[in-house]
Amino acid sequence: MKLADFYNSAYQWVVIHGPNIIIGLIVLITGLWFIRLLKSRIRRKMSAEEVHSSLQPFLLSVSITALNILLVLLVLTIMGVEASAFTTLVGAFGVAAGLALSGTLQNFAGGVLILLLKPFELNDNIIAQGQDGKVTSIQIFFTVLLTPDNKTIIIPNGKLFNEVIVNVTREGSRRLDFELEVGYAGNSERVKRIIEDAIKATPYIIKNKPVKVGITKVLFDRMIFAVYVWVKPSEFLTVKIDLHERIVAGLEAAGVKLPGT
């Protein structure tokens, strides 16, 4: 090819594609400036909406990455570059990554939903996956519970969010229910008074909520009393032990025997 022909071909290429390249570069520079401006606004918006601190960096990163990918595809289209191969490659990579990390992605999705929907928060007492404890940490992939006997339980968020979660803290109080079997040798009214006196003497029972003491079942050799009191979730076990001990002590002092004694 002669040099004149080369210059002529180059000139023709510049005339045909040059405007598109210039427009593409202008769009690229403008788009990058706009994305940088949008990034700071998204960060401020998430802070104002009190989005969980563990979730903010991820949401910001995903949003900005998606915008950058869309900008690159737009610029390539404006410049006349065939972008189908690039989009196919990105799609194939996404499918492969999804298959390889399916379990991890499930935990990740569960963590995002927990942080967004907030079925529980830090320091809430929950019952989930057969575990009962206080939430000490909510991470993207797992949640950490501390049990009353000081064991650390780590539950994957995928399993946690897809099963029943009992939040015993959210309402601010929890009802303590139990039954007490008493033989007929004990007068029912006297037994009821002993239980009520034990309730009054037990600390941490919420006094402005209804207390219920009464016979729920009568059998051939004994009566069954039901006891309902309200407590703070954090004091549930303490009140349960203390109240049981006070009731038993009161019955023994009154000479009322429990079945089997």
Short mmCIF file of C-alpha atoms in Angstrom, two decimals, residues 2-241:
data_model
loop_
_atom_site.label_atom_id
_atom_site.label_comp_id
_atom_site.label_asym_id
_atom_site.label_seq_id
_atom_site.Cartn_x
_atom_site.Cartn_y
_atom_site.Cartn_z
CA LYS A 2 1.35 3.41 -0.97
CA LEU A 3 1.84 6.02 1.75
CA ALA A 4 -0.72 8.28 0.07
CA ASP A 5 -3.29 5.50 0.15
CA PHE A 6 -2.58 4.90 3.85
CA TYR A 7 -3.06 8.58 4.68
CA ASN A 8 -6.23 8.63 2.60
CA SER A 9 -7.64 5.57 4.44
CA ALA A 10 -6.68 7.04 7.80
CA TYR A 11 -8.33 10.33 6.88
CA GLN A 12 -11.51 8.57 5.83
CA TRP A 13 -11.55 6.56 9.09
CA VAL A 14 -11.09 9.74 11.17
CA VAL A 15 -13.82 11.53 9.23
CA ILE A 16 -16.25 8.64 9.75
CA HIS A 17 -15.41 7.59 13.30
CA GLY A 18 -13.77 10.69 14.77
CA PRO A 19 -16.97 12.50 15.81
CA ASN A 20 -18.26 9.37 17.54
CA ILE A 21 -14.97 8.93 19.40
CA ILE A 22 -14.98 12.57 20.51
CA ILE A 23 -18.61 12.33 21.65
CA GLY A 24 -17.81 9.06 23.45
CA LEU A 25 -14.89 10.67 25.30
CA ILE A 26 -17.06 13.63 26.27
CA VAL A 27 -19.74 11.25 27.56
CA LEU A 28 -17.10 9.26 29.46
CA ILE A 29 -15.64 12.32 31.19
CA THR A 30 -19.09 13.73 31.98
CA GLY A 31 -20.32 10.36 33.21
CA LEU A 32 -17.35 9.86 35.53
CA TRP A 33 -17.90 13.33 36.98
CA PHE A 34 -21.61 12.62 37.46
CA ILE A 35 -20.94 9.23 39.11
CA ARG A 36 -18.45 10.83 41.51
CA LEU A 37 -21.07 13.46 42.41
CA LEU A 38 -23.75 10.80 42.79
CA LYS A 39 -21.46 8.72 45.04
CA SER A 40 -21.23 11.46 47.65
CA ARG A 41 -24.98 12.02 47.52
CA ILE A 42 -25.73 8.31 47.94
CA ARG A 43 -23.39 8.19 50.95
CA ARG A 44 -25.14 11.15 52.58
CA LYS A 45 -28.57 9.72 51.81
CA MET A 46 -27.73 6.36 53.41
CA SER A 47 -26.41 8.12 56.51
CA ALA A 48 -29.57 10.22 56.72
CA GLU A 49 -31.76 7.12 56.34
CA GLU A 50 -29.70 5.35 59.05
CA VAL A 51 -28.78 2.43 56.82
CA HIS A 52 -26.74 -0.09 58.85
CA SER A 53 -23.01 0.75 58.85
CA SER A 54 -22.12 -2.79 57.76
CA LEU A 55 -24.32 -2.40 54.69
CA GLN A 56 -23.35 1.10 53.53
CA PRO A 57 -19.95 0.27 51.93
CA PHE A 58 -21.42 -2.70 50.06
CA LEU A 59 -24.45 -0.85 48.69
CA LEU A 60 -22.27 2.08 47.68
CA SER A 61 -19.74 -0.18 45.96
CA VAL A 62 -22.40 -2.16 44.06
CA SER A 63 -24.19 1.01 42.94
CA ILE A 64 -21.04 2.73 41.69
CA THR A 65 -19.72 -0.42 39.98
CA ALA A 66 -23.03 -0.92 38.16
CA LEU A 67 -23.05 2.71 37.02
CA ASN A 68 -19.46 2.45 35.77
CA ILE A 69 -20.26 -0.71 33.78
CA LEU A 70 -23.30 0.96 32.21
CA LEU A 71 -21.21 4.02 31.37
CA VAL A 72 -18.53 1.91 29.65
CA LEU A 73 -21.17 0.06 27.61
CA LEU A 74 -22.75 3.36 26.60
CA VAL A 75 -19.42 4.85 25.54
CA LEU A 76 -18.52 1.73 23.52
CA THR A 77 -21.90 1.89 21.78
CA ILE A 78 -21.45 5.58 20.94
CA MET A 79 -17.97 4.91 19.54
CA GLY A 80 -19.34 2.14 17.36
CA VAL A 81 -17.52 -0.67 19.12
CA GLU A 82 -19.38 -3.99 19.20
CA ALA A 83 -20.20 -4.53 22.89
CA SER A 84 -22.05 -7.83 22.61
CA ALA A 85 -18.91 -9.89 23.26
CA PHE A 86 -18.16 -7.82 26.34
CA THR A 87 -21.68 -8.18 27.73
CA THR A 88 -21.64 -11.93 27.01
CA LEU A 89 -18.36 -12.27 28.92
CA VAL A 90 -19.71 -10.33 31.88
CA GLY A 91 -22.87 -12.45 31.89
CA ALA A 92 -20.93 -15.73 31.71
CA PHE A 93 -18.68 -14.62 34.56
CA GLY A 94 -21.72 -13.71 36.66
CA VAL A 95 -23.34 -17.11 36.09
CA ALA A 96 -20.13 -18.98 36.93
CA ALA A 97 -19.56 -16.91 40.07
CA GLY A 98 -23.19 -17.45 41.14
CA LEU A 99 -22.94 -21.23 40.79
CA ALA A 100 -19.61 -21.39 42.64
CA LEU A 101 -20.77 -19.16 45.49
CA SER A 102 -24.45 -20.13 45.76
CA GLY A 103 -24.30 -20.86 49.50
CA THR A 104 -22.26 -17.75 50.21
CA LEU A 105 -24.60 -15.62 48.11
CA GLN A 106 -27.59 -17.02 50.00
CA ASN A 107 -25.99 -16.00 53.29
CA PHE A 108 -25.12 -12.63 51.80
CA ALA A 109 -28.69 -12.05 50.58
CA GLY A 110 -30.01 -13.06 54.01
CA GLY A 111 -27.64 -10.61 55.69
CA VAL A 112 -28.71 -7.76 53.41
CA LEU A 113 -32.40 -8.46 54.10
CA ILE A 114 -31.79 -8.67 57.87
CA LEU A 115 -29.97 -5.33 57.85
CA LEU A 116 -32.64 -3.69 55.69
CA LEU A 117 -35.83 -5.16 57.19
CA LYS A 118 -34.49 -5.36 60.78
CA PRO A 119 -36.43 -8.33 62.23
CA PHE A 120 -34.03 -7.90 65.15
CA GLU A 121 -31.29 -5.50 66.21
CA LEU A 122 -28.17 -5.56 68.35
CA ASN A 123 -28.81 -6.60 71.97
CA ASP A 124 -32.20 -8.12 71.13
CA ASN A 125 -32.90 -11.56 72.60
CA ILE A 126 -34.06 -13.91 69.86
CA ILE A 127 -34.90 -17.59 69.46
CA ALA A 128 -33.88 -19.02 66.08
CA GLN A 129 -32.44 -22.23 64.65
CA GLY A 130 -32.99 -23.89 68.03
CA GLN A 131 -30.81 -21.29 69.76
CA ASP A 132 -31.79 -18.71 72.37
CA GLY A 133 -29.49 -15.76 73.00
CA LYS A 134 -28.68 -12.07 72.75
CA VAL A 135 -27.61 -10.65 69.39
CA THR A 136 -24.07 -9.33 69.77
CA SER A 137 -23.16 -8.84 66.10
CA ILE A 138 -24.92 -8.68 62.73
CA GLN A 139 -22.53 -9.24 59.83
CA ILE A 140 -23.18 -9.55 56.11
CA PHE A 141 -22.77 -13.35 56.11
CA PHE A 142 -23.63 -14.39 59.68
CA THR A 143 -25.18 -13.30 62.97
CA VAL A 144 -23.59 -13.87 66.38
CA LEU A 145 -25.61 -14.75 69.49
CA LEU A 146 -24.47 -14.95 73.10
CA THR A 147 -26.40 -17.54 75.12
CA PRO A 148 -27.25 -17.14 78.85
CA ASP A 149 -24.53 -19.68 79.69
CA ASN A 150 -21.95 -17.54 77.83
CA LYS A 151 -21.62 -19.57 74.63
CA THR A 152 -21.06 -17.80 71.32
CA ILE A 153 -23.38 -19.06 68.55
CA ILE A 154 -22.67 -18.14 64.92
CA ILE A 155 -25.66 -18.61 62.59
CA PRO A 156 -25.39 -18.21 58.78
CA ASN A 157 -27.77 -15.49 57.64
CA GLY A 158 -29.18 -17.59 54.81
CA LYS A 159 -30.56 -20.16 57.25
CA LEU A 160 -31.49 -17.52 59.82
CA PHE A 161 -33.64 -15.36 57.54
CA ASN A 162 -35.46 -18.30 55.92
CA GLU A 163 -36.67 -19.76 59.22
CA VAL A 164 -38.90 -18.53 62.04
CA ILE A 165 -37.31 -15.84 64.23
CA VAL A 166 -38.80 -15.17 67.65
CA ASN A 167 -37.84 -11.72 68.93
CA VAL A 168 -38.54 -11.71 72.67
CA THR A 169 -37.14 -8.21 73.23
CA ARG A 170 -38.99 -6.04 70.73
CA GLU A 171 -42.19 -5.58 72.77
CA GLY A 172 -40.23 -4.69 75.91
CA SER A 173 -41.78 -7.38 78.09
CA ARG A 174 -42.28 -11.15 78.08
CA ARG A 175 -44.86 -13.28 79.84
CA LEU A 176 -43.55 -16.00 82.14
CA ASP A 177 -45.97 -18.96 82.18
CA PHE A 178 -45.72 -22.12 84.22
CA GLU A 179 -47.95 -24.69 85.91
CA LEU A 180 -47.86 -25.94 89.49
CA GLU A 181 -49.33 -29.25 90.64
CA VAL A 182 -50.72 -29.34 94.18
CA GLY A 183 -52.42 -32.22 95.98
CA TYR A 184 -55.94 -31.90 97.40
CA ALA A 185 -54.48 -31.78 100.92
CA GLY A 186 -53.74 -28.13 100.21
CA ASN A 187 -56.65 -25.68 100.33
CA SER A 188 -56.95 -24.03 96.88
CA GLU A 189 -57.48 -20.50 98.23
CA ARG A 190 -54.53 -20.84 100.60
CA VAL A 191 -52.31 -22.10 97.75
CA LYS A 192 -53.44 -19.20 95.58
CA ARG A 193 -52.56 -16.69 98.32
CA ILE A 194 -49.13 -18.26 98.78
CA ILE A 195 -48.43 -17.94 95.06
CA GLU A 196 -49.68 -14.34 94.98
CA ASP A 197 -47.53 -13.44 98.01
CA ALA A 198 -44.50 -14.99 96.30
CA ILE A 199 -45.21 -12.93 93.17
CA LYS A 200 -45.41 -9.72 95.21
CA ALA A 201 -42.10 -10.49 96.93
CA THR A 202 -40.22 -11.38 93.72
CA PRO A 203 -38.14 -8.54 92.20
CA TYR A 204 -38.21 -7.63 88.49
CA ILE A 205 -41.80 -8.70 87.93
CA ILE A 206 -43.60 -5.89 86.08
CA LYS A 207 -46.25 -4.71 88.51
CA ASN A 208 -48.44 -2.69 86.13
CA LYS A 209 -49.22 -5.68 83.91
CA PRO A 210 -51.91 -8.25 84.73
CA VAL A 211 -50.98 -11.23 86.91
CA LYS A 212 -53.03 -14.41 86.61
CA VAL A 213 -53.15 -17.25 89.12
CA GLY A 214 -55.84 -19.91 88.93
CA ILE A 215 -56.76 -23.58 88.60
CA THR A 216 -56.64 -24.80 85.00
CA LYS A 217 -57.11 -28.52 85.51
CA VAL A 218 -58.57 -30.79 88.19
CA LEU A 219 -57.39 -34.42 88.29
CA PHE A 220 -58.38 -37.25 90.59
CA ASP A 221 -55.43 -36.73 92.92
CA ARG A 222 -54.26 -33.17 92.36
CA MET A 223 -55.02 -29.66 91.11
CA ILE A 224 -52.97 -27.81 88.50
CA PHE A 225 -52.47 -24.08 88.96
CA ALA A 226 -51.43 -21.80 86.08
CA VAL A 227 -49.27 -18.77 86.87
CA TYR A 228 -48.82 -15.86 84.42
CA VAL A 229 -46.56 -12.89 85.21
CA TRP A 230 -44.81 -10.31 83.04
CA VAL A 231 -41.06 -9.66 83.15
CA LYS A 232 -38.38 -7.90 81.18
CA PRO A 233 -36.79 -10.31 78.64
CA SER A 234 -33.35 -9.86 80.19
CA GLU A 235 -34.69 -10.93 83.62
CA PHE A 236 -36.75 -13.90 82.42
CA LEU A 237 -34.54 -16.69 83.81
CA THR A 238 -33.76 -14.81 87.04
CA VAL A 239 -37.44 -14.26 87.81
CA LYS A 240 -38.35 -17.83 86.87
CA ILE A 241 -35.85 -19.32 89.34
#
